[in-house]
Short mmCIF file of C-alpha atoms in Angstrom, two decimals:
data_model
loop_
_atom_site.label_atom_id
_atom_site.label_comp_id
_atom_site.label_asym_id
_atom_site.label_seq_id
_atom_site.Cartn_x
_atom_site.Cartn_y
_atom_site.Cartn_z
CA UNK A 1 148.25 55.57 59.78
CA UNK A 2 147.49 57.73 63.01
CA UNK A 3 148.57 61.48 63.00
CA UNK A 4 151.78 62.40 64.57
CA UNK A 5 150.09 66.20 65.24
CA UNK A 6 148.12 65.70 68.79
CA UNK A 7 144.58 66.22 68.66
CA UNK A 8 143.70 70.80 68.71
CA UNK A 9 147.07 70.99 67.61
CA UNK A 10 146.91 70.94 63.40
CA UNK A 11 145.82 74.67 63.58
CA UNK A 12 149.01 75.52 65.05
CA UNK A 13 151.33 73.80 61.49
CA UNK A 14 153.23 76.90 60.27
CA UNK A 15 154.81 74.91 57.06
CA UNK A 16 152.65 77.18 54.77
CA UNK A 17 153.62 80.51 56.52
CA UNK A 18 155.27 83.23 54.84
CA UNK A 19 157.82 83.11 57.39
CA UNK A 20 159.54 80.00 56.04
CA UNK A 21 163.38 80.18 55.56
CA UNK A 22 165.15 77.28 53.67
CA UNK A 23 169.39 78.07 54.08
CA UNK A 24 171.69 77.84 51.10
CA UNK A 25 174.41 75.21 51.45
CA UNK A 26 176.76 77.70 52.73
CA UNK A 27 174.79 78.32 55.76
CA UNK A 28 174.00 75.12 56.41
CA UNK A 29 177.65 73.83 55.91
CA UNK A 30 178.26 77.34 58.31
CA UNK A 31 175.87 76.04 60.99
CA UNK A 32 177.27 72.72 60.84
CA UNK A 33 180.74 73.86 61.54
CA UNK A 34 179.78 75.76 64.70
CA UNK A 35 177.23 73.36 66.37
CA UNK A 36 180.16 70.97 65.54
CA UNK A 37 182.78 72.72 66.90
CA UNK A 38 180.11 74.09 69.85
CA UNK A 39 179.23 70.39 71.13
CA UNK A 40 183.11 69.55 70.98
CA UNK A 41 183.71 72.57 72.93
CA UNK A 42 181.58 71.07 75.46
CA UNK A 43 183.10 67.48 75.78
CA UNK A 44 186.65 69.10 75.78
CA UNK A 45 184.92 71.44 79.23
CA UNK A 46 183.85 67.62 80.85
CA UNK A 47 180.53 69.94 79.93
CA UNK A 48 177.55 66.93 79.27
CA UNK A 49 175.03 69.48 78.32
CA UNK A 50 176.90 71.88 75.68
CA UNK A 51 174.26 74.21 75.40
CA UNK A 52 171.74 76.29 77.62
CA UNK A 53 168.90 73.60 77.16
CA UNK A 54 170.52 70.46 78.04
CA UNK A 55 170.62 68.53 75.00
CA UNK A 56 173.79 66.72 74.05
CA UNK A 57 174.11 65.71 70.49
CA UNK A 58 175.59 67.66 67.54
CA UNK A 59 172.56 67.54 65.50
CA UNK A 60 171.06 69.71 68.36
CA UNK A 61 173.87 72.07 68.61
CA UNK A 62 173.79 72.19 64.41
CA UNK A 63 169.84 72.86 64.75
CA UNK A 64 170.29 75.88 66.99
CA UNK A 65 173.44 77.62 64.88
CA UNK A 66 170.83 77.07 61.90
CA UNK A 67 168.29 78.57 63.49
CA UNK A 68 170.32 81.56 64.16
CA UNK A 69 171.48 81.69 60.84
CA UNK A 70 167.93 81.78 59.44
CA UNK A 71 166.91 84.58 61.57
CA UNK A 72 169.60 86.36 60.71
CA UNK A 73 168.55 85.83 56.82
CA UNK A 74 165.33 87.23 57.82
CA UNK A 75 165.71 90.12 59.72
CA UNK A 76 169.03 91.39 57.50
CA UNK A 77 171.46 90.86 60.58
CA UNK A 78 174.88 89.82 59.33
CA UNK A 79 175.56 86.32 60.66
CA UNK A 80 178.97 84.36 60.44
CA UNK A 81 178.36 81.33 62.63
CA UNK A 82 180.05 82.67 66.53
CA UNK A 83 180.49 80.71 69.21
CA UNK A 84 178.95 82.87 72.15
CA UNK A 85 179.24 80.30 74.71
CA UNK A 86 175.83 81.71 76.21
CA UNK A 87 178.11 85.20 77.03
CA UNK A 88 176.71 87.12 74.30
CA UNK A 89 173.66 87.33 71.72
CA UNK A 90 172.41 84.99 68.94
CA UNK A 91 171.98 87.32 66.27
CA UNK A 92 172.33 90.88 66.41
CA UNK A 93 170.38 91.69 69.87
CA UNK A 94 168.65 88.77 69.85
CA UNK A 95 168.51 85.21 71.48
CA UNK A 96 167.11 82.24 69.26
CA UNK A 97 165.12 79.30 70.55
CA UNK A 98 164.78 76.42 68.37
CA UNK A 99 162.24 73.07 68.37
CA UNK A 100 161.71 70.57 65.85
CA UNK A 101 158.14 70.24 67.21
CA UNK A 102 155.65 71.99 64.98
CA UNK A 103 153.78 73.05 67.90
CA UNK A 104 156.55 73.60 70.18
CA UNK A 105 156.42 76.21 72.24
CA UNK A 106 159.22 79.07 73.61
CA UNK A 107 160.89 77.88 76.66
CA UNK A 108 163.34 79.77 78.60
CA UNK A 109 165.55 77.98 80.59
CA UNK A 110 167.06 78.55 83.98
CA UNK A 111 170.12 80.88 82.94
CA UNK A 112 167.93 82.65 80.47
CA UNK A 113 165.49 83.62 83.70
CA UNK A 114 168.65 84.57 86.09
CA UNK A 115 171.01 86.22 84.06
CA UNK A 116 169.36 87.50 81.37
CA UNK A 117 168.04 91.52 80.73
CA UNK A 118 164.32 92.26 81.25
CA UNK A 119 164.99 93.64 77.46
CA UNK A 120 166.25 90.70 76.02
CA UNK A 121 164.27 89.18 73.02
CA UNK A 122 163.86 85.55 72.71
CA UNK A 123 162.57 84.57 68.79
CA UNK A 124 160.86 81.31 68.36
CA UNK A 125 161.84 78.96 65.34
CA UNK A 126 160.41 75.69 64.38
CA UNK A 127 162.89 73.52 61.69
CA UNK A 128 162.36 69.79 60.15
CA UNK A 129 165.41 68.72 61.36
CA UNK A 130 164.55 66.15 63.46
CA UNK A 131 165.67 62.68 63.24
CA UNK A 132 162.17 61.16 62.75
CA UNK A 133 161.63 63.76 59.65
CA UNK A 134 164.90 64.88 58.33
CA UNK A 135 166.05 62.91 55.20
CA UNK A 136 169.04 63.52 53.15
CA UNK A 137 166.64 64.61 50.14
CA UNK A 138 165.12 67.44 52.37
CA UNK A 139 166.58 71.26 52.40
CA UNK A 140 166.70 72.00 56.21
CA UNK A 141 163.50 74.24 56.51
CA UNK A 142 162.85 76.73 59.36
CA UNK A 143 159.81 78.66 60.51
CA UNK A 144 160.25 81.81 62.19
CA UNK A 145 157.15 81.97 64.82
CA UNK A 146 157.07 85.08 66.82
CA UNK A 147 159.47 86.49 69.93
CA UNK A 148 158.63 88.09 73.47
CA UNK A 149 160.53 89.84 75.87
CA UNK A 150 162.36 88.24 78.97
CA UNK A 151 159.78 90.78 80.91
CA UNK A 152 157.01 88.94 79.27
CA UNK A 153 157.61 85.29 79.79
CA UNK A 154 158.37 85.85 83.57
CA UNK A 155 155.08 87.71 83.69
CA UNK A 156 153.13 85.78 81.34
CA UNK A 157 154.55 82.49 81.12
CA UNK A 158 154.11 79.16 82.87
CA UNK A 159 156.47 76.26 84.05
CA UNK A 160 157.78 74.09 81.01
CA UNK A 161 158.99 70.76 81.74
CA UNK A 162 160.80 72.04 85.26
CA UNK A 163 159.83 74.15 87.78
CA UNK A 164 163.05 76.26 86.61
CA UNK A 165 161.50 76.58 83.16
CA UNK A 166 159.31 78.89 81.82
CA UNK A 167 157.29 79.29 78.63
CA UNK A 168 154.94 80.87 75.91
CA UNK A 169 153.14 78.78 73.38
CA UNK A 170 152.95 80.12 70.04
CA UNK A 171 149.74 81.94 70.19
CA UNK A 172 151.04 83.52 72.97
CA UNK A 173 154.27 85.01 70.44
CA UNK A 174 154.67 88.44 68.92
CA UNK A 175 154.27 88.21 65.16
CA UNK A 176 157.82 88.02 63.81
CA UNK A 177 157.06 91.14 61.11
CA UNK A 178 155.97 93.37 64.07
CA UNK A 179 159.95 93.42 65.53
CA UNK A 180 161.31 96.72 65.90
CA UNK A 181 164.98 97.15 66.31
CA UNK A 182 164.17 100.17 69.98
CA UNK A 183 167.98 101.67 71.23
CA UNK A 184 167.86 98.84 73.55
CA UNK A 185 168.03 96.32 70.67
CA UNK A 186 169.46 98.14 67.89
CA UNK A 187 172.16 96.16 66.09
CA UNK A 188 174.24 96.85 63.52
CA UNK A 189 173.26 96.94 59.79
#
């Protein structure tokens, strides 16, 4: 059977990484709650795209609360599952960006570009969530990549799938481990 993982790619598989977060059921039944109650936020707004990156199903809106929630397990930010509604932060100072594509890379959408600070941080995780690979036998798994500034994608990054898109691949990424928590970041311990 063919490889799923195109071709140059396979260097890029972060499932042995040290940076590997699997969520307890609490956070996972947590993260379910919010992208559940998230998405039916949405529908009850007439809102079709419930969250900043246009997908539309609950298992995407439960993906991205997990992904927060790992994050915060990682860098010791206190968590509890908010619904920002794209006013506020992800976790702590910080906004999350989530793919189920091993290789995926950090895309900032169109609100992220306009409204957000040239200080904002934007961390990358990868999770096994996806329908094609996410069985009922498998503890949700996430990978935290690396981050970069909202300075450093406009400078450094190129058009995703839109023209109103903008991205870093992976290698392009701050190490996760090298985050620093400067004044204009700092969060609460």
């Amino acid at each position: 059977m063919p490889s799923i993982i195109p071709k140059g790619y396979e260097a890029k598989m972060y499932y042995d990484k040290p940076n590997k977060i699997q969520l307890t059921r609490q956070e996972i039944e947590d993260a379910a709650q919010a992208g559940i109650t998230s998405y039916l936020n949405a529908v009850y707004r007439n809102n079709s795209k419930p969250n900043n990156s246009g997908n539309s199903t609950i298992q995407s809106a439960i993906c991205g609360y997990a992904a927060e929630a790992a994050v915060a397990r990682a860098l010791d930010i206190p968590w509890d599952g908010h619904l920002n509604d794209m006013a506020g932060y992800d976790v702590g100072k910080f906004q999350i960006k989530t793919t189920n594509c091993p290789w995926g890379d950090l895309v900032l959408q169109e609100n992220d570009l306009k409204y957000g600070k040239s200080t904002d941080i934007y961390i990358l995780v990868v999770n096994n969530m996806s329908r094609q690979r996410f069985t009922f036998n498998q503890i949700p798994t996430f990978w935290i990549i690396g981050f970069a500034s909202l300075d450093r994608v406009k400078a450094e990054g190129v058009p995703a799938y839109t023209d109103k898109q903008l991205k870093l691949t992976q290698e392009q990424l701050l190490d996760i481990n090298e985050i620093t928590f400067p004044k204009s970041v700092e969060v609460d311990k």
